Amino acid sequence: MPNMSKEKVKMKEQDPLLRIKNFDEVTCGYTLEEAMEEAGRCLQCKTRPCVGGCPVSVPIPEFIKEVSEGNIEEAYNIIATENRLPAICGRVCPQESQCEGKCVRGRKGEPVAIGRLERFVADYYMENIKKDVEKPESNNKKVAVVGGGPASLTCAADLAKKGYEVTMYEALHQLGGVLMYGIPEFRLPKGLVQTELKSVTDLGVKVEKNVIVGKSITIDELFEEEGFQAVFVGSGAGLPRFMNIEGENLNGVYSANEFLTRVNLMKAYDFPNSPTPVRIGEKVAVIGGGNVAMDAARTAKRLGAKEVKIVYRRSKEELPARVEEVHHAEEEQIIFDLLKNPVEIIGEDGHVTGMKCIKMELGEPDESGRRRPQPIEGSEEIMDVDIVVVAIGQTPNPLLRDTTDGLDVNKRGCIVVNEDTMETTLENVYAGGDAVTGAATVILAMGAGKKAAKAIDEKLSK
Amino acid sequence: MYKIVAKRKLNDLVELMEIHAPYVARKCEPGQFIILRVDEEGERIPLTIADYDRKKETVTIIYQVVGYSTKKLSLKNEGDSVEDFVGPLGQEAPLHKVKRVLGIGGGVGIAPLYPQLKKMKELGVQVDTILGGRSDEFIILEDEMENISDNVYYATNDGSKGIKGFVTDKLNELIENGEKYDLVIAIGPLIMMKAVCEITKKHDIKTNVSLNPIMIDGTGMCGGCRVTVGGETKFACVDGPDFDGHQVDFDEAMRRQGMYKEEEKDHVCRLGLED
C-alpha cells in the first residue's frame, strides 16, 4: 500500500538566519528512512508521465521502487543508465516544470519528490557505495567535445560508454562550466560537483584544460590535424549583457558572471586566504529576476552586505527564477524592489553611490506572453546603493563563430542546429545546450548533449 | 602543468620565464596575452606575451614582482611548473607596414612592446624606440631593442640612463626636432600611455596602446576588464588589449585599475599601476 500522504516528506534546511553567515548548503537532503518513506508515495503508475517530463528520460518509477525497498546501489545504477550527474540534477533541476510537474500525485497534493530522491541516491552512493567505473573498450573512433559544462559532460559520457575516444577541451582551469563558476556553493557544493565529474572522466574521457577552441585550436584543426571524426560544441552562453546606461563602468558595478566567478570559482569569499578579492558594499542592488539574480543576491548577503535588493522591472508573478529560489531569497531577507528599472548609475570619485530608477507599470502582454513593463513618466528616484550586480542575461560567446567558417548562428548569436540531430550547418559538427538555446537550464543542456551523442553514434556507425 | 624551461632575472624586480606551452606557442601573435595560475590555490593573472618560439613550443613572459601571485611565481625555478597557462588571448596587434614607427615602452611595458616592434621590423618598417623607467636598472630588453631599432633613446626619472625625465620629454624633443613618425606604439603604465596620447593627438600621430586592466577569465565571460573606447564599452580581453590610444578613456581605466587597491595593499599583483 503506497504512502498516501498528500505532502512530500519534508527536507531539513539550515535556519535562514544562520545560513546567511555561511556558504554551506542550504538544504540538508533526506536520510535513508526519509527517502524510503517518500519513495513509498510513488504509485508506480504504468503511464509514467514523470519520465516524459525528464529531458534525459531517467527511468523514474524503476529507481524509486528500489529506493522504497532500500536498494540504493540498484537505484543508482538505474539512474546512471541515463544520467551521470544525478547529485547535480537532483539539486538544480526545475523539477516543478519537468518530472514532478507531470507526476499524477501532484493532482491532489504535492507530487513525489523525485528531485530529492535522485539527490539522495546520488549522495548516498557516493558516500557509501561508490565503485570504480570500468573503462569501456575503445571502438577507435575519436570525438572532440568543446566545453566542460553539463551539455558536453553528458555528450562525452554517453559516447565514452559506447567506446568512443572522447577528448574534452575546456577554456578554464576547471571542468564543470556554470556548475563551478555560476551556481553558488550553498546550492551546489563544489566538492560534490568534482566527484560527480570524475564519474564522467573515469569513463576514459581525456581532458584538455586551458584550451580555448577558436583561439588555442580551431574546429578545422580538430578535424584535420587531430583526426577527430565529429565535434560537439557545448560552449554555453557566457557573454554577459549590460544595460548600456550611464555609469555602468563605475567601480562597484559587476556583471553577475564576474561577481559569481570571483566568489565561486576563485573562492573570493575566503579572501585573503584565497588571493582573488571581491568588493562588497553595505547596500547591494542586483538587477534582474532570474536564478542568476537570486544566486548573486544571496551570495552578496552571505558576503556580509547589510541590505540586498532585487531590482526587477516586472512584478513578482513574472519573476523568471524558480519559486523555491525566490522563497529562499525572501527567507534570507533579500528585498524585492519590483516594477523598477535602472536608468542611470551614479557615482562619486569613480565609485557607485546610487542608482536612478524609474517606476514601471505592466501593460499589454508582449510576444513572450508576459505583460510588457512600461515606464511611468517622471517617477525617477535615486536608490542608495554602493554595489550593483547586473544579472539581465547572457548570450553565447562570439569567439567560436568568429573563427569557424560556415558555422551559422541566429540573430541572437545562438548556433543553428537541426533539432532532430543537433547537427550544425557544418557537417559532423554538433552543438547543444546554452550555445544553441541561449541561457537555459542544466538539464536541458544535458538533454541536448544526450541527443547529440545518439546522433553522432548513429552517423559514425554507418 | 606547464614547465618552466628557462628563467632569468632582468633586474631586481623584473624576471623572464620561458614556458613550455604548445597550444599558445603554435598560435600566438604579437599583442596577445596569456592568463596563468601559479598553483592550485592561485588567482588568474594576465601577462602579455613577450616572445615565442614555435619550434621549441615555448612562450616568454616577463613580469614585475609586485604582489602576491608574482612573488609566488618568482619562487619557481627552471624545471618547475606552473599550474595553468592559457592562451593566446585577445586580438593580435593591428600591425601594418608603414614607413616609420616609434615604440615607447615604460618599465615592464617594454616586454609586450618588443614583439610588436620586432614584427614591424620584419615588415620592413623603420623603428625608433624610447625606453623609460625609474632608473637605469628598470629598463629591460636593451640589447633586443637595440638590435631591431635604428635609434634607441632612454629616459629615466633619476637621469641614470639617457635624459633625466619622462619618455614624454623625449617624445616632445623628437617631434620638435622634426622627426616624422607614421605610428606610435606606447605600452607602459596607464598614466604614461595617457601622457603620450595627449602629445601625439596634438600632432595627429596615430597611436596604439596596450591596456592591462583587471581580468578574471580573459575570454569575454565576465566583463571585469571593460574599458570605454570611442564612447563604447569594450572588453579588453576579447576586443583588445590593443586600442587606438586617442579613443581610450584613460581616466576611467585608471580608476578601474585601482578598484581593489585596498584589498591588494600587500597582496595582489599590481602590474600596470603607477607607484
CSV table of N, CA and C in Angstrom, one decimal, chain A residues 371-454:
chain,number,residue,atom,x,y,z
A,371,ARG,N,3.3,40.3,-19.5
A,371,ARG,CA,2.9,41.7,-19.7
A,371,ARG,C,4.1,42.7,-19.8
A,372,ARG,N,4.0,43.5,-20.8
A,372,ARG,CA,5.1,44.4,-21.1
A,372,ARG,C,5.3,45.5,-20.0
A,373,PRO,N,6.4,45.7,-19.4
A,373,PRO,CA,6.6,46.8,-18.5
A,373,PRO,C,6.8,48.1,-19.2
A,374,GLN,N,6.1,49.1,-18.7
A,374,GLN,CA,6.3,50.5,-19.3
A,374,GLN,C,6.6,51.5,-18.2
A,375,PRO,N,7.6,52.4,-18.5
A,375,PRO,CA,8.0,53.3,-17.5
A,375,PRO,C,6.9,54.3,-17.2
A,376,ILE,N,6.8,54.7,-15.9
A,376,ILE,CA,5.8,55.8,-15.5
A,376,ILE,C,6.6,57.1,-15.6
A,377,GLU,N,6.2,58.0,-16.5
A,377,GLU,CA,6.9,59.2,-16.7
A,377,GLU,C,7.1,60.0,-15.4
A,378,GLY,N,8.3,60.5,-15.2
A,378,GLY,CA,8.5,61.4,-14.1
A,378,GLY,C,8.6,60.8,-12.7
A,379,SER,N,8.7,59.4,-12.7
A,379,SER,CA,8.7,58.7,-11.4
A,379,SER,C,10.1,58.4,-11.0
A,380,GLU,N,11.1,58.9,-11.6
A,380,GLU,CA,12.5,58.6,-11.2
A,380,GLU,C,12.8,58.9,-9.8
A,381,GLU,N,13.5,58.0,-9.1
A,381,GLU,CA,14.1,58.4,-7.8
A,381,GLU,C,15.4,57.7,-7.7
A,382,ILE,N,16.2,58.1,-6.7
A,382,ILE,CA,17.5,57.6,-6.6
A,382,ILE,C,17.6,56.6,-5.4
A,383,MET,N,18.1,55.5,-5.7
A,383,MET,CA,18.2,54.4,-4.7
A,383,MET,C,19.6,54.5,-4.1
A,384,ASP,N,19.8,54.3,-2.8
A,384,ASP,CA,21.0,54.4,-2.2
A,384,ASP,C,21.8,53.1,-2.3
A,385,VAL,N,22.8,52.9,-3.1
A,385,VAL,CA,23.5,51.6,-3.2
A,385,VAL,C,25.0,51.9,-3.4
A,386,ASP,N,25.8,50.9,-3.0
A,386,ASP,CA,27.2,51.1,-3.3
A,386,ASP,C,27.8,49.9,-4.2
A,387,ILE,N,27.0,48.9,-4.4
A,387,ILE,CA,27.4,47.8,-5.3
A,387,ILE,C,26.2,47.5,-6.2
A,388,VAL,N,26.5,47.4,-7.5
A,388,VAL,CA,25.4,47.0,-8.4
A,388,VAL,C,25.9,45.7,-9.2
A,389,VAL,N,25.0,44.7,-9.2
A,389,VAL,CA,25.3,43.5,-9.9
A,389,VAL,C,24.3,43.4,-11.1
A,390,VAL,N,24.8,43.3,-12.3
A,390,VAL,CA,23.9,43.3,-13.4
A,390,VAL,C,23.6,41.8,-13.8
A,391,ALA,N,22.4,41.3,-13.7
A,391,ALA,CA,22.1,39.9,-13.9
A,391,ALA,C,20.9,39.9,-14.9
A,392,ILE,N,21.1,40.5,-16.1
A,392,ILE,CA,19.9,40.6,-17.0
A,392,ILE,C,20.1,39.6,-18.2
A,393,GLY,N,21.0,38.6,-18.0
A,393,GLY,CA,21.1,37.6,-19.0
A,393,GLY,C,22.4,37.5,-19.7
A,394,GLN,N,22.6,36.4,-20.4
A,394,GLN,CA,23.9,36.1,-21.1
A,394,GLN,C,23.6,35.7,-22.5
A,395,THR,N,24.5,35.9,-23.4
A,395,THR,CA,24.4,35.4,-24.8
A,395,THR,C,25.6,34.5,-25.1
A,396,PRO,N,25.6,33.7,-26.1
A,396,PRO,CA,26.8,32.9,-26.4
A,396,PRO,C,28.0,33.7,-26.8
A,397,ASN,N,29.1,33.3,-26.4
A,397,ASN,CA,30.4,33.9,-26.7
A,397,ASN,C,30.6,33.9,-28.2
A,398,PRO,N,31.0,35.0,-28.8
A,398,PRO,CA,31.1,35.1,-30.3
A,398,PRO,C,32.4,34.4,-30.8
A,399,LEU,N,33.3,34.1,-29.8
A,399,LEU,CA,34.6,33.6,-30.2
A,399,LEU,C,34.6,32.4,-31.2
A,400,LEU,N,33.8,31.5,-31.0
A,400,LEU,CA,33.8,30.3,-31.8
A,400,LEU,C,33.2,30.6,-33.2
A,401,ARG,N,32.1,31.3,-33.2
A,401,ARG,CA,31.5,31.5,-34.6
A,401,ARG,C,32.4,32.5,-35.4
A,402,ASP,N,33.2,33.3,-34.7
A,402,ASP,CA,34.0,34.3,-35.4
A,402,ASP,C,35.2,33.5,-36.0
A,403,THR,N,35.6,32.4,-35.5
A,403,THR,CA,36.8,31.7,-36.0
A,403,THR,C,36.4,30.4,-36.8
A,404,THR,N,35.1,30.2,-37.0
A,404,THR,CA,34.8,28.9,-37.7
A,404,THR,C,33.9,29.3,-38.9
A,405,ASP,N,34.5,29.2,-40.1
A,405,ASP,CA,33.7,29.4,-41.3
A,405,ASP,C,32.6,28.4,-41.5
A,406,GLY,N,31.4,28.9,-41.8
A,406,GLY,CA,30.3,28.0,-42.2
A,406,GLY,C,29.5,27.6,-41.0
A,407,LEU,N,29.8,28.1,-39.8
A,407,LEU,CA,29.0,27.7,-38.6
A,407,LEU,C,28.0,28.8,-38.4
A,408,ASP,N,26.7,28.5,-38.8
A,408,ASP,CA,25.7,29.6,-38.8
A,408,ASP,C,25.1,29.8,-37.4
A,409,VAL,N,24.9,31.1,-37.1
A,409,VAL,CA,24.2,31.4,-35.9
A,409,VAL,C,23.0,32.3,-36.2
A,410,ASN,N,22.0,32.3,-35.3
A,410,ASN,CA,20.9,33.2,-35.5
A,410,ASN,C,21.2,34.6,-35.0
A,411,LYS,N,20.2,35.5,-35.0
A,411,LYS,CA,20.5,36.9,-34.8
A,411,LYS,C,20.8,37.1,-33.3
A,412,ARG,N,20.5,36.2,-32.4
A,412,ARG,CA,20.9,36.3,-31.0
A,412,ARG,C,22.3,35.7,-30.8
A,413,GLY,N,22.9,35.2,-31.8
A,413,GLY,CA,24.2,34.7,-31.7
A,413,GLY,C,24.2,33.2,-31.3
A,414,CYS,N,23.1,32.6,-31.3
A,414,CYS,CA,23.0,31.1,-30.9
A,414,CYS,C,23.2,30.3,-32.1
A,415,ILE,N,23.9,29.2,-31.9
A,415,ILE,CA,24.3,28.3,-33.0
A,415,ILE,C,23.0,27.6,-33.6
A,416,VAL,N,22.9,27.6,-34.9
A,416,VAL,CA,21.7,27.0,-35.6
A,416,VAL,C,22.0,25.5,-35.7
A,417,VAL,N,21.0,24.7,-35.3
A,417,VAL,CA,21.2,23.2,-35.4
A,417,VAL,C,19.9,22.6,-36.0
A,418,ASN,N,20.1,21.4,-36.5
A,418,ASN,CA,18.9,20.5,-36.9
A,418,ASN,C,18.4,20.0,-35.6
A,419,GLU,N,17.2,20.3,-35.3
A,419,GLU,CA,16.7,19.9,-33.9
A,419,GLU,C,16.6,18.4,-33.7
A,420,ASP,N,16.6,17.6,-34.7
A,420,ASP,CA,16.5,16.2,-34.5
A,420,ASP,C,17.8,15.6,-34.2
A,421,THR,N,18.9,16.1,-34.8
A,421,THR,CA,20.2,15.5,-34.6
A,421,THR,C,21.2,16.4,-33.9
A,422,MET,N,20.8,17.7,-33.7
A,422,MET,CA,21.8,18.7,-33.1
A,422,MET,C,23.0,19.0,-34.0
A,423,GLU,N,22.9,18.6,-35.3
A,423,GLU,CA,24.0,18.8,-36.2
A,423,GLU,C,23.9,20.3,-36.6
A,424,THR,N,25.1,21.0,-36.7
A,424,THR,CA,25.1,22.4,-37.1
A,424,THR,C,25.1,22.5,-38.6
A,425,THR,N,25.4,23.7,-39.1
A,425,THR,CA,25.5,23.8,-40.6
A,425,THR,C,26.8,23.3,-41.1
A,426,LEU,N,27.7,22.9,-40.2
A,426,LEU,CA,28.9,22.2,-40.7
A,426,LEU,C,28.7,20.7,-40.5
A,427,GLU,N,29.1,19.9,-41.5
A,427,GLU,CA,29.0,18.5,-41.3
A,427,GLU,C,29.8,18.0,-40.2
A,428,ASN,N,29.2,17.0,-39.5
A,428,ASN,CA,29.9,16.4,-38.3
A,428,ASN,C,30.3,17.3,-37.2
A,429,VAL,N,29.7,18.5,-37.2
A,429,VAL,CA,29.9,19.4,-36.0
A,429,VAL,C,28.5,19.5,-35.4
A,430,TYR,N,28.4,19.1,-34.2
A,430,TYR,CA,27.1,19.2,-33.4
A,430,TYR,C,27.2,20.2,-32.3
A,431,ALA,N,26.0,20.7,-31.9
A,431,ALA,CA,26.1,21.6,-30.8
A,431,ALA,C,24.8,21.4,-29.9
A,432,GLY,N,24.9,21.9,-28.7
A,432,GLY,CA,23.8,21.8,-27.8
A,432,GLY,C,24.0,22.6,-26.5
A,433,GLY,N,22.9,22.7,-25.8
A,433,GLY,CA,23.0,23.5,-24.5
A,433,GLY,C,22.8,25.0,-24.8
A,434,ASP,N,23.3,25.8,-23.9
A,434,ASP,CA,23.1,27.2,-24.0
A,434,ASP,C,23.7,27.8,-25.2
A,435,ALA,N,24.7,27.2,-25.8
A,435,ALA,CA,25.3,27.7,-27.1
A,435,ALA,C,24.2,27.7,-28.2
A,436,VAL,N,23.2,26.9,-28.0
A,436,VAL,CA,22.1,26.8,-29.1
A,436,VAL,C,20.9,27.5,-28.6
A,437,THR,N,20.6,27.4,-27.3
A,437,THR,CA,19.3,27.9,-26.8
A,437,THR,C,19.4,29.3,-26.2
A,438,GLY,N,20.6,29.8,-25.9
A,438,GLY,CA,20.8,30.9,-25.0
A,438,GLY,C,20.6,30.4,-23.6
A,439,ALA,N,20.9,31.2,-22.6
A,439,ALA,CA,20.9,30.7,-21.2
A,439,ALA,C,19.6,30.0,-20.9
A,440,ALA,N,19.7,28.7,-20.5
A,440,ALA,CA,18.6,27.9,-20.1
A,440,ALA,C,18.9,27.1,-18.9
A,441,THR,N,18.5,25.9,-18.8
A,441,THR,CA,18.8,25.1,-17.6
A,441,THR,C,19.8,24.0,-17.8
A,442,VAL,N,20.4,23.5,-16.7
A,442,VAL,CA,21.4,22.5,-16.7
A,442,VAL,C,20.8,21.2,-17.4
A,443,ILE,N,19.6,20.9,-17.0
A,443,ILE,CA,19.0,19.6,-17.5
A,443,ILE,C,18.7,19.7,-19.0
A,444,LEU,N,18.3,20.9,-19.5
A,444,LEU,CA,18.0,21.0,-20.9
A,444,LEU,C,19.3,20.8,-21.7
A,445,ALA,N,20.4,21.4,-21.1
A,445,ALA,CA,21.7,21.2,-21.8
A,445,ALA,C,22.1,19.7,-21.8
A,446,MET,N,21.8,19.1,-20.7
A,446,MET,CA,22.2,17.6,-20.7
A,446,MET,C,21.3,16.8,-21.7
A,447,GLY,N,20.1,17.2,-21.8
A,447,GLY,CA,19.2,16.5,-22.8
A,447,GLY,C,19.8,16.7,-24.2
A,448,ALA,N,20.2,17.9,-24.5
A,448,ALA,CA,20.8,18.2,-25.8
A,448,ALA,C,22.1,17.4,-26.0
A,449,GLY,N,22.9,17.3,-25.0
A,449,GLY,CA,24.1,16.6,-25.1
A,449,GLY,C,23.9,15.1,-25.4
A,450,LYS,N,22.8,14.6,-24.8
A,450,LYS,CA,22.4,13.2,-25.0
A,450,LYS,C,22.0,13.0,-26.4
A,451,LYS,N,21.1,13.9,-26.9
A,451,LYS,CA,20.6,13.7,-28.2
A,451,LYS,C,21.7,13.8,-29.3
A,452,ALA,N,22.6,14.7,-29.0
A,452,ALA,CA,23.8,14.8,-30.0
A,452,ALA,C,24.6,13.5,-29.9
A,453,ALA,N,24.8,13.0,-28.7
A,453,ALA,CA,25.7,11.8,-28.6
A,453,ALA,C,25.0,10.6,-29.4
A,454,LYS,N,23.7,10.5,-29.4
A,454,LYS,CA,23.0,9.5,-30.1
A,454,LYS,C,23.2,9.7,-31.6
